[in-house]
């Protein structure tokens, strides 16, 4: 799965949401998250993010962001 990381905070771009084929982005007050069970790992959103906030969860050091994305995707509305 792909995960959204800290560069997303207060970013106003929504290019990732537009391109996601399965609509698995969820939005809170300050950032977006990706639902890890819904993401199909297509990678389309990664280059679309102008803040470079979207990374594969396989990248080292991003375990906490995977947890955060999974937790908040259950609490926040789908967009
Ligand atoms: Fe959506 Fe593909 Fe990005 Fe996953 S990798 S969030 S399915 S655009």
PDB file of N, CA and C and ligand atoms in Angstrom:
ATOM      1  N   UNK A   1       0.831  -1.196   0.000  1.00  0.00           N
ATOM      2  CA  UNK A   1       0.000   0.000   0.000  1.00  0.00           C
ATOM      3  C   UNK A   1       0.875   1.261   0.000  1.00  0.00           C
ATOM      4  N   UNK A   2       0.270   2.354  -0.412  1.00  0.00           N
ATOM      5  CA  UNK A   2       0.942   3.646  -0.320  1.00  0.00           C
ATOM      6  C   UNK A   2       0.409   4.373   0.909  1.00  0.00           C
ATOM      7  N   UNK A   3       1.230   5.245   1.478  1.00  0.00           N
ATOM      8  CA  UNK A   3       0.801   5.988   2.660  1.00  0.00           C
ATOM      9  C   UNK A   3       1.083   7.474   2.474  1.00  0.00           C
ATOM     10  N   UNK A   4       0.278   8.297   3.143  1.00  0.00           N
ATOM     11  CA  UNK A   4       0.478   9.735   3.121  1.00  0.00           C
ATOM     12  C   UNK A   4       1.304  10.105   4.349  1.00  0.00           C
ATOM     13  N   UNK A   5       2.301  10.959   4.149  1.00  0.00           N
ATOM     14  CA  UNK A   5       3.209  11.323   5.244  1.00  0.00           C
ATOM     15  C   UNK A   5       3.119  12.822   5.548  1.00  0.00           C
ATOM     16  N   UNK A   6       3.997  13.284   6.432  1.00  0.00           N
ATOM     17  CA  UNK A   6       3.860  14.620   7.018  1.00  0.00           C
ATOM     18  C   UNK A   6       3.831  15.784   6.028  1.00  0.00           C
ATOM     19  N   UNK A   7       4.454  15.617   4.854  1.00  0.00           N
ATOM     20  CA  UNK A   7       4.440  16.736   3.896  1.00  0.00           C
ATOM     21  C   UNK A   7       3.030  17.104   3.457  1.00  0.00           C
ATOM     22  N   UNK A   8       2.096  16.225   3.698  1.00  0.00           N
ATOM     23  CA  UNK A   8       0.697  16.493   3.322  1.00  0.00           C
ATOM     24  C   UNK A   8       0.045  17.523   4.247  1.00  0.00           C
ATOM     25  N   UNK A   9       0.575  17.655   5.445  1.00  0.00           N
ATOM     26  CA  UNK A   9      -0.092  18.497   6.436  1.00  0.00           C
ATOM     27  C   UNK A   9      -0.219  19.929   5.926  1.00  0.00           C
ATOM     28  N   UNK A  10      -1.431  20.396   5.891  1.00  0.00           N
ATOM     29  CA  UNK A  10      -1.811  21.735   5.423  1.00  0.00           C
ATOM     30  C   UNK A  10      -1.572  21.951   3.924  1.00  0.00           C
ATOM     31  N   UNK A  11      -1.266  20.898   3.187  1.00  0.00           N
ATOM     32  CA  UNK A  11      -1.182  20.999   1.727  1.00  0.00           C
ATOM     33  C   UNK A  11      -2.587  21.153   1.179  1.00  0.00           C
ATOM     34  N   UNK A  12      -2.751  22.006   0.184  1.00  0.00           N
ATOM     35  CA  UNK A  12      -4.091  22.257  -0.340  1.00  0.00           C
ATOM     36  C   UNK A  12      -4.341  21.560  -1.680  1.00  0.00           C
ATOM     37  N   UNK A  13      -3.345  20.834  -2.153  1.00  0.00           N
ATOM     38  CA  UNK A  13      -3.533  20.166  -3.440  1.00  0.00           C
ATOM     39  C   UNK A  13      -4.316  18.870  -3.264  1.00  0.00           C
ATOM     40  N   UNK A  14      -5.131  18.562  -4.233  1.00  0.00           N
ATOM     41  CA  UNK A  14      -5.951  17.349  -4.157  1.00  0.00           C
ATOM     42  C   UNK A  14      -5.742  16.495  -5.403  1.00  0.00           C
ATOM     43  N   UNK A  15      -4.603  16.680  -6.065  1.00  0.00           N
ATOM     44  CA  UNK A  15      -4.346  15.963  -7.318  1.00  0.00           C
ATOM     45  C   UNK A  15      -4.399  14.452  -7.120  1.00  0.00           C
ATOM     46  N   UNK A  16      -3.923  13.993  -5.964  1.00  0.00           N
ATOM     47  CA  UNK A  16      -3.910  12.553  -5.676  1.00  0.00           C
ATOM     48  C   UNK A  16      -5.317  11.983  -5.662  1.00  0.00           C
ATOM     49  N   UNK A  17      -6.237  12.732  -5.070  1.00  0.00           N
ATOM     50  CA  UNK A  17      -7.622  12.268  -4.957  1.00  0.00           C
ATOM     51  C   UNK A  17      -8.244  12.107  -6.342  1.00  0.00           C
ATOM     52  N   UNK A  18      -7.909  13.056  -7.221  1.00  0.00           N
ATOM     53  CA  UNK A  18      -8.470  13.031  -8.579  1.00  0.00           C
ATOM     54  C   UNK A  18      -8.042  11.788  -9.347  1.00  0.00           C
ATOM     55  N   UNK A  19      -6.829  11.339  -9.149  1.00  0.00           N
ATOM     56  CA  UNK A  19      -6.309  10.246  -9.978  1.00  0.00           C
ATOM     57  C   UNK A  19      -6.530   8.848  -9.396  1.00  0.00           C
ATOM     58  N   UNK A  20      -6.822   8.753  -8.123  1.00  0.00           N
ATOM     59  CA  UNK A  20      -6.943   7.424  -7.499  1.00  0.00           C
ATOM     60  C   UNK A  20      -8.121   6.650  -8.102  1.00  0.00           C
ATOM     61  N   UNK A  21      -7.860   5.476  -8.681  1.00  0.00           N
ATOM     62  CA  UNK A  21      -8.920   4.732  -9.358  1.00  0.00           C
ATOM     63  C   UNK A  21      -9.916   4.069  -8.400  1.00  0.00           C
ATOM     64  N   UNK A  22      -9.551   3.953  -7.122  1.00  0.00           N
ATOM     65  CA  UNK A  22     -10.455   3.270  -6.187  1.00  0.00           C
ATOM     66  C   UNK A  22     -10.963   4.185  -5.061  1.00  0.00           C
ATOM     67  N   UNK A  23     -10.715   5.490  -5.195  1.00  0.00           N
ATOM     68  CA  UNK A  23     -11.219   6.465  -4.214  1.00  0.00           C
ATOM     69  C   UNK A  23     -10.927   6.077  -2.769  1.00  0.00           C
ATOM     70  N   UNK A  24      -9.663   5.812  -2.487  1.00  0.00           N
ATOM     71  CA  UNK A  24      -9.344   5.354  -1.127  1.00  0.00           C
ATOM     72  C   UNK A  24      -8.698   6.434  -0.268  1.00  0.00           C
ATOM     73  N   UNK A  25      -8.894   7.705  -0.665  1.00  0.00           N
ATOM     74  CA  UNK A  25      -8.400   8.798   0.177  1.00  0.00           C
ATOM     75  C   UNK A  25      -9.469   9.248   1.165  1.00  0.00           C
ATOM     76  N   UNK A  26      -9.019   9.565   2.374  1.00  0.00           N
ATOM     77  CA  UNK A  26      -9.894  10.035   3.444  1.00  0.00           C
ATOM     78  C   UNK A  26      -9.315  11.341   3.951  1.00  0.00           C
ATOM     79  N   UNK A  27     -10.197  12.261   4.360  1.00  0.00           N
ATOM     80  CA  UNK A  27      -9.732  13.600   4.693  1.00  0.00           C
ATOM     81  C   UNK A  27     -10.078  14.010   6.119  1.00  0.00           C
ATOM     82  N   UNK A  28      -9.040  14.449   6.839  1.00  0.00           N
ATOM     83  CA  UNK A  28      -9.242  15.029   8.156  1.00  0.00           C
ATOM     84  C   UNK A  28      -9.010  16.523   8.088  1.00  0.00           C
ATOM     85  N   UNK A  29      -8.828  17.153   9.235  1.00  0.00           N
ATOM     86  CA  UNK A  29      -8.706  18.597   9.293  1.00  0.00           C
ATOM     87  C   UNK A  29      -7.442  19.105   8.602  1.00  0.00           C
ATOM     88  N   UNK A  30      -6.335  18.403   8.783  1.00  0.00           N
ATOM     89  CA  UNK A  30      -5.045  18.907   8.321  1.00  0.00           C
ATOM     90  C   UNK A  30      -4.391  18.143   7.192  1.00  0.00           C
ATOM     91  N   UNK A  31      -4.866  16.931   6.923  1.00  0.00           N
ATOM     92  CA  UNK A  31      -4.191  16.126   5.899  1.00  0.00           C
ATOM     93  C   UNK A  31      -5.115  15.034   5.376  1.00  0.00           C
ATOM     94  N   UNK A  32      -4.629  14.347   4.366  1.00  0.00           N
ATOM     95  CA  UNK A  32      -5.342  13.202   3.817  1.00  0.00           C
ATOM     96  C   UNK A  32      -4.641  11.926   4.259  1.00  0.00           C
ATOM     97  N   UNK A  33      -5.374  10.822   4.245  1.00  0.00           N
ATOM     98  CA  UNK A  33      -4.746   9.519   4.460  1.00  0.00           C
ATOM     99  C   UNK A  33      -5.284   8.546   3.420  1.00  0.00           C
ATOM    100  N   UNK A  34      -4.562   7.443   3.251  1.00  0.00           N
ATOM    101  CA  UNK A  34      -4.956   6.376   2.331  1.00  0.00           C
ATOM    102  C   UNK A  34      -5.397   5.171   3.155  1.00  0.00           C
ATOM    103  N   UNK A  35      -6.545   4.596   2.821  1.00  0.00           N
ATOM    104  CA  UNK A  35      -7.000   3.379   3.503  1.00  0.00           C
ATOM    105  C   UNK A  35      -6.170   2.201   2.980  1.00  0.00           C
ATOM    106  N   UNK A  36      -5.364   1.602   3.847  1.00  0.00           N
ATOM    107  CA  UNK A  36      -4.435   0.568   3.368  1.00  0.00           C
ATOM    108  C   UNK A  36      -5.122  -0.688   2.831  1.00  0.00           C
ATOM    109  N   UNK A  37      -6.341  -0.957   3.274  1.00  0.00           N
ATOM    110  CA  UNK A  37      -7.049  -2.142   2.777  1.00  0.00           C
ATOM    111  C   UNK A  37      -7.721  -1.886   1.429  1.00  0.00           C
ATOM    112  N   UNK A  38      -7.868  -0.609   1.087  1.00  0.00           N
ATOM    113  CA  UNK A  38      -8.541  -0.260  -0.168  1.00  0.00           C
ATOM    114  C   UNK A  38      -7.559   0.085  -1.283  1.00  0.00           C
ATOM    115  N   UNK A  39      -6.378   0.559  -0.916  1.00  0.00           N
ATOM    116  CA  UNK A  39      -5.354   0.915  -1.897  1.00  0.00           C
ATOM    117  C   UNK A  39      -4.942  -0.333  -2.673  1.00  0.00           C
ATOM    118  N   UNK A  40      -4.915  -0.215  -4.012  1.00  0.00           N
ATOM    119  CA  UNK A  40      -4.537  -1.355  -4.854  1.00  0.00           C
ATOM    120  C   UNK A  40      -3.075  -1.259  -5.306  1.00  0.00           C
ATOM    121  N   UNK A  41      -2.339  -0.316  -4.689  1.00  0.00           N
ATOM    122  CA  UNK A  41      -0.895  -0.267  -4.917  1.00  0.00           C
ATOM    123  C   UNK A  41      -0.528   0.088  -6.362  1.00  0.00           C
ATOM    124  N   UNK A  42      -1.370   0.866  -7.020  1.00  0.00           N
ATOM    125  CA  UNK A  42      -1.106   1.169  -8.430  1.00  0.00           C
ATOM    126  C   UNK A  42       0.014   2.189  -8.601  1.00  0.00           C
ATOM    127  N   UNK A  43       0.231   3.038  -7.588  1.00  0.00           N
ATOM    128  CA  UNK A  43       1.313   4.009  -7.642  1.00  0.00           C
ATOM    129  C   UNK A  43       1.004   5.276  -8.434  1.00  0.00           C
ATOM    130  N   UNK A  44      -0.210   5.396  -8.946  1.00  0.00           N
ATOM    131  CA  UNK A  44      -0.566   6.554  -9.781  1.00  0.00           C
ATOM    132  C   UNK A  44      -0.499   7.867  -9.006  1.00  0.00           C
ATOM    133  N   UNK A  45      -0.855   7.832  -7.737  1.00  0.00           N
ATOM    134  CA  UNK A  45      -0.914   9.072  -6.953  1.00  0.00           C
ATOM    135  C   UNK A  45       0.472   9.623  -6.603  1.00  0.00           C
ATOM    136  N   UNK A  46       1.445   8.766  -6.481  1.00  0.00           N
ATOM    137  CA  UNK A  46       2.760   9.192  -5.979  1.00  0.00           C
ATOM    138  C   UNK A  46       3.358  10.361  -6.764  1.00  0.00           C
ATOM    139  N   UNK A  47       3.471  10.254  -8.109  1.00  0.00           N
ATOM    140  CA  UNK A  47       4.062  11.386  -8.847  1.00  0.00           C
ATOM    141  C   UNK A  47       3.131  12.592  -8.951  1.00  0.00           C
ATOM    142  N   UNK A  48       1.851  12.426  -8.663  1.00  0.00           N
ATOM    143  CA  UNK A  48       0.892  13.539  -8.765  1.00  0.00           C
ATOM    144  C   UNK A  48       0.960  14.473  -7.566  1.00  0.00           C
ATOM    145  N   UNK A  49       1.551  13.997  -6.473  1.00  0.00           N
ATOM    146  CA  UNK A  49       1.585  14.799  -5.245  1.00  0.00           C
ATOM    147  C   UNK A  49       2.677  15.857  -5.334  1.00  0.00           C
ATOM    148  N   UNK A  50       2.315  17.168  -5.371  1.00  0.00           N
ATOM    149  CA  UNK A  50       3.333  18.215  -5.489  1.00  0.00           C
ATOM    150  C   UNK A  50       4.174  18.352  -4.228  1.00  0.00           C
ATOM    151  N   UNK A  51       3.686  17.819  -3.108  1.00  0.00           N
ATOM    152  CA  UNK A  51       4.417  17.920  -1.844  1.00  0.00           C
ATOM    153  C   UNK A  51       5.288  16.688  -1.587  1.00  0.00           C
ATOM    154  N   UNK A  52       5.236  15.731  -2.505  1.00  0.00           N
ATOM    155  CA  UNK A  52       5.980  14.468  -2.341  1.00  0.00           C
ATOM    156  C   UNK A  52       5.674  13.805  -1.004  1.00  0.00           C
ATOM    157  N   UNK A  53       4.401  13.825  -0.654  1.00  0.00           N
ATOM    158  CA  UNK A  53       3.979  13.287   0.645  1.00  0.00           C
ATOM    159  C   UNK A  53       3.576  11.819   0.579  1.00  0.00           C
ATOM    160  N   UNK A  54       3.419  11.278  -0.629  1.00  0.00           N
ATOM    161  CA  UNK A  54       2.926   9.905  -0.763  1.00  0.00           C
ATOM    162  C   UNK A  54       4.079   8.958  -1.081  1.00  0.00           C
ATOM    163  N   UNK A  55       4.203   7.933  -0.240  1.00  0.00           N
ATOM    164  CA  UNK A  55       5.313   6.983  -0.400  1.00  0.00           C
ATOM    165  C   UNK A  55       4.804   5.551  -0.233  1.00  0.00           C
ATOM    166  N   UNK A  56       5.532   4.576  -0.804  1.00  0.00           N
ATOM    167  CA  UNK A  56       5.160   3.184  -0.539  1.00  0.00           C
ATOM    168  C   UNK A  56       5.467   2.827   0.911  1.00  0.00           C
ATOM    169  N   UNK A  57       4.644   1.997   1.522  1.00  0.00           N
ATOM    170  CA  UNK A  57       4.862   1.686   2.942  1.00  0.00           C
ATOM    171  C   UNK A  57       6.072   0.794   3.154  1.00  0.00           C
ATOM    172  N   UNK A  58       6.649   0.317   2.064  1.00  0.00           N
ATOM    173  CA  UNK A  58       7.843  -0.512   2.160  1.00  0.00           C
ATOM    174  C   UNK A  58       9.094   0.321   2.425  1.00  0.00           C
ATOM    175  N   UNK A  59       8.982   1.635   2.233  1.00  0.00           N
ATOM    176  CA  UNK A  59      10.127   2.508   2.473  1.00  0.00           C
ATOM    177  C   UNK A  59      10.457   2.545   3.965  1.00  0.00           C
ATOM    178  N   UNK A  60      11.732   2.455   4.284  1.00  0.00           N
ATOM    179  CA  UNK A  60      12.153   2.382   5.684  1.00  0.00           C
ATOM    180  C   UNK A  60      11.701   3.598   6.479  1.00  0.00           C
ATOM    181  N   UNK A  61      11.295   3.366   7.688  1.00  0.00           N
ATOM    182  CA  UNK A  61      10.942   4.453   8.593  1.00  0.00           C
ATOM    183  C   UNK A  61       9.513   4.942   8.468  1.00  0.00           C
ATOM    184  N   UNK A  62       8.724   4.292   7.623  1.00  0.00           N
ATOM    185  CA  UNK A  62       7.364   4.785   7.430  1.00  0.00           C
ATOM    186  C   UNK A  62       6.301   3.944   8.126  1.00  0.00           C
ATOM    187  N   UNK A  63       6.733   3.089   9.049  1.00  0.00           N
ATOM    188  CA  UNK A  63       5.779   2.238   9.765  1.00  0.00           C
ATOM    189  C   UNK A  63       4.756   3.070  10.530  1.00  0.00           C
ATOM    190  N   UNK A  64       5.214   4.151  11.152  1.00  0.00           N
ATOM    191  CA  UNK A  64       4.290   4.968  11.956  1.00  0.00           C
ATOM    192  C   UNK A  64       3.235   5.631  11.053  1.00  0.00           C
ATOM    193  N   UNK A  65       3.626   5.949   9.825  1.00  0.00           N
ATOM    194  CA  UNK A  65       2.660   6.572   8.917  1.00  0.00           C
ATOM    195  C   UNK A  65       1.638   5.556   8.417  1.00  0.00           C
ATOM    196  N   UNK A  66       2.060   4.325   8.264  1.00  0.00           N
ATOM    197  CA  UNK A  66       1.102   3.280   7.892  1.00  0.00           C
ATOM    198  C   UNK A  66       0.052   3.122   8.988  1.00  0.00           C
ATOM    199  N   UNK A  67       0.493   3.092  10.216  1.00  0.00           N
ATOM    200  CA  UNK A  67      -0.426   2.994  11.353  1.00  0.00           C
ATOM    201  C   UNK A  67      -1.374   4.178  11.383  1.00  0.00           C
ATOM    202  N   UNK A  68      -0.810   5.371  11.185  1.00  0.00           N
ATOM    203  CA  UNK A  68      -1.640   6.581  11.215  1.00  0.00           C
ATOM    204  C   UNK A  68      -2.665   6.580  10.084  1.00  0.00           C
ATOM    205  N   UNK A  69      -2.227   6.206   8.869  1.00  0.00           N
ATOM    206  CA  UNK A  69      -3.151   6.153   7.735  1.00  0.00           C
ATOM    207  C   UNK A  69      -4.276   5.155   8.005  1.00  0.00           C
ATOM    208  N   UNK A  70      -3.918   3.979   8.534  1.00  0.00           N
ATOM    209  CA  UNK A  70      -4.918   2.944   8.805  1.00  0.00           C
ATOM    210  C   UNK A  70      -5.910   3.406   9.866  1.00  0.00           C
ATOM    211  N   UNK A  71      -5.407   4.023  10.918  1.00  0.00           N
ATOM    212  CA  UNK A  71      -6.281   4.461  12.013  1.00  0.00           C
ATOM    213  C   UNK A  71      -7.238   5.562  11.558  1.00  0.00           C
ATOM    214  N   UNK A  72      -6.703   6.582  10.880  1.00  0.00           N
ATOM    215  CA  UNK A  72      -7.541   7.721  10.527  1.00  0.00           C
ATOM    216  C   UNK A  72      -8.487   7.437   9.356  1.00  0.00           C
ATOM    217  N   UNK A  73      -8.112   6.479   8.512  1.00  0.00           N
ATOM    218  CA  UNK A  73      -9.018   6.126   7.406  1.00  0.00           C
ATOM    219  C   UNK A  73     -10.338   5.573   7.939  1.00  0.00           C
ATOM    220  N   UNK A  74     -10.299   5.042   9.152  1.00  0.00           N
ATOM    221  CA  UNK A  74     -11.534   4.512   9.749  1.00  0.00           C
ATOM    222  C   UNK A  74     -12.373   5.623  10.386  1.00  0.00           C
ATOM    223  N   UNK A  75     -11.712   6.733  10.725  1.00  0.00           N
ATOM    224  CA  UNK A  75     -12.404   7.805  11.454  1.00  0.00           C
ATOM    225  C   UNK A  75     -12.865   8.942  10.554  1.00  0.00           C
ATOM    226  N   UNK A  76     -12.166   9.147   9.467  1.00  0.00           N
ATOM    227  CA  UNK A  76     -12.417  10.322   8.638  1.00  0.00           C
ATOM    228  C   UNK A  76     -13.282   9.980   7.433  1.00  0.00           C
ATOM    229  N   UNK A  77     -13.940  10.989   6.841  1.00  0.00           N
ATOM    230  CA  UNK A  77     -14.797  10.730   5.669  1.00  0.00           C
ATOM    231  C   UNK A  77     -14.018  10.456   4.388  1.00  0.00           C
ATOM    232  N   UNK A  78     -14.548   9.587   3.591  1.00  0.00           N
ATOM    233  CA  UNK A  78     -13.998   9.288   2.269  1.00  0.00           C
ATOM    234  C   UNK A  78     -14.208  10.502   1.375  1.00  0.00           C
ATOM    235  N   UNK A  79     -13.211  10.776   0.501  1.00  0.00           N
ATOM    236  CA  UNK A  79     -13.395  11.910  -0.423  1.00  0.00           C
ATOM    237  C   UNK A  79     -13.124  11.478  -1.854  1.00  0.00           C
TER     238      UNK A  79
HETATM  239 FE1  LIG B   1      -5.087   5.127  -4.949  1.00  0.00          FE
HETATM  240 FE2  LIG B   1      -3.256   3.860  -6.453  1.00  0.00          FE
HETATM  241 FE3  LIG B   1      -2.494   5.815  -4.774  1.00  0.00          FE
HETATM  242 FE4  LIG B   1      -3.331   3.462  -3.794  1.00  0.00          FE
HETATM  243  S1  LIG B   1      -1.465   3.829  -5.021  1.00  0.00           S
HETATM  244  S2  LIG B   1      -3.924   5.510  -3.050  1.00  0.00           S
HETATM  245  S3  LIG B   1      -4.930   2.916  -5.290  1.00  0.00           S
HETATM  246  S4  LIG B   1      -3.817   6.047  -6.598  1.00  0.00           S
END
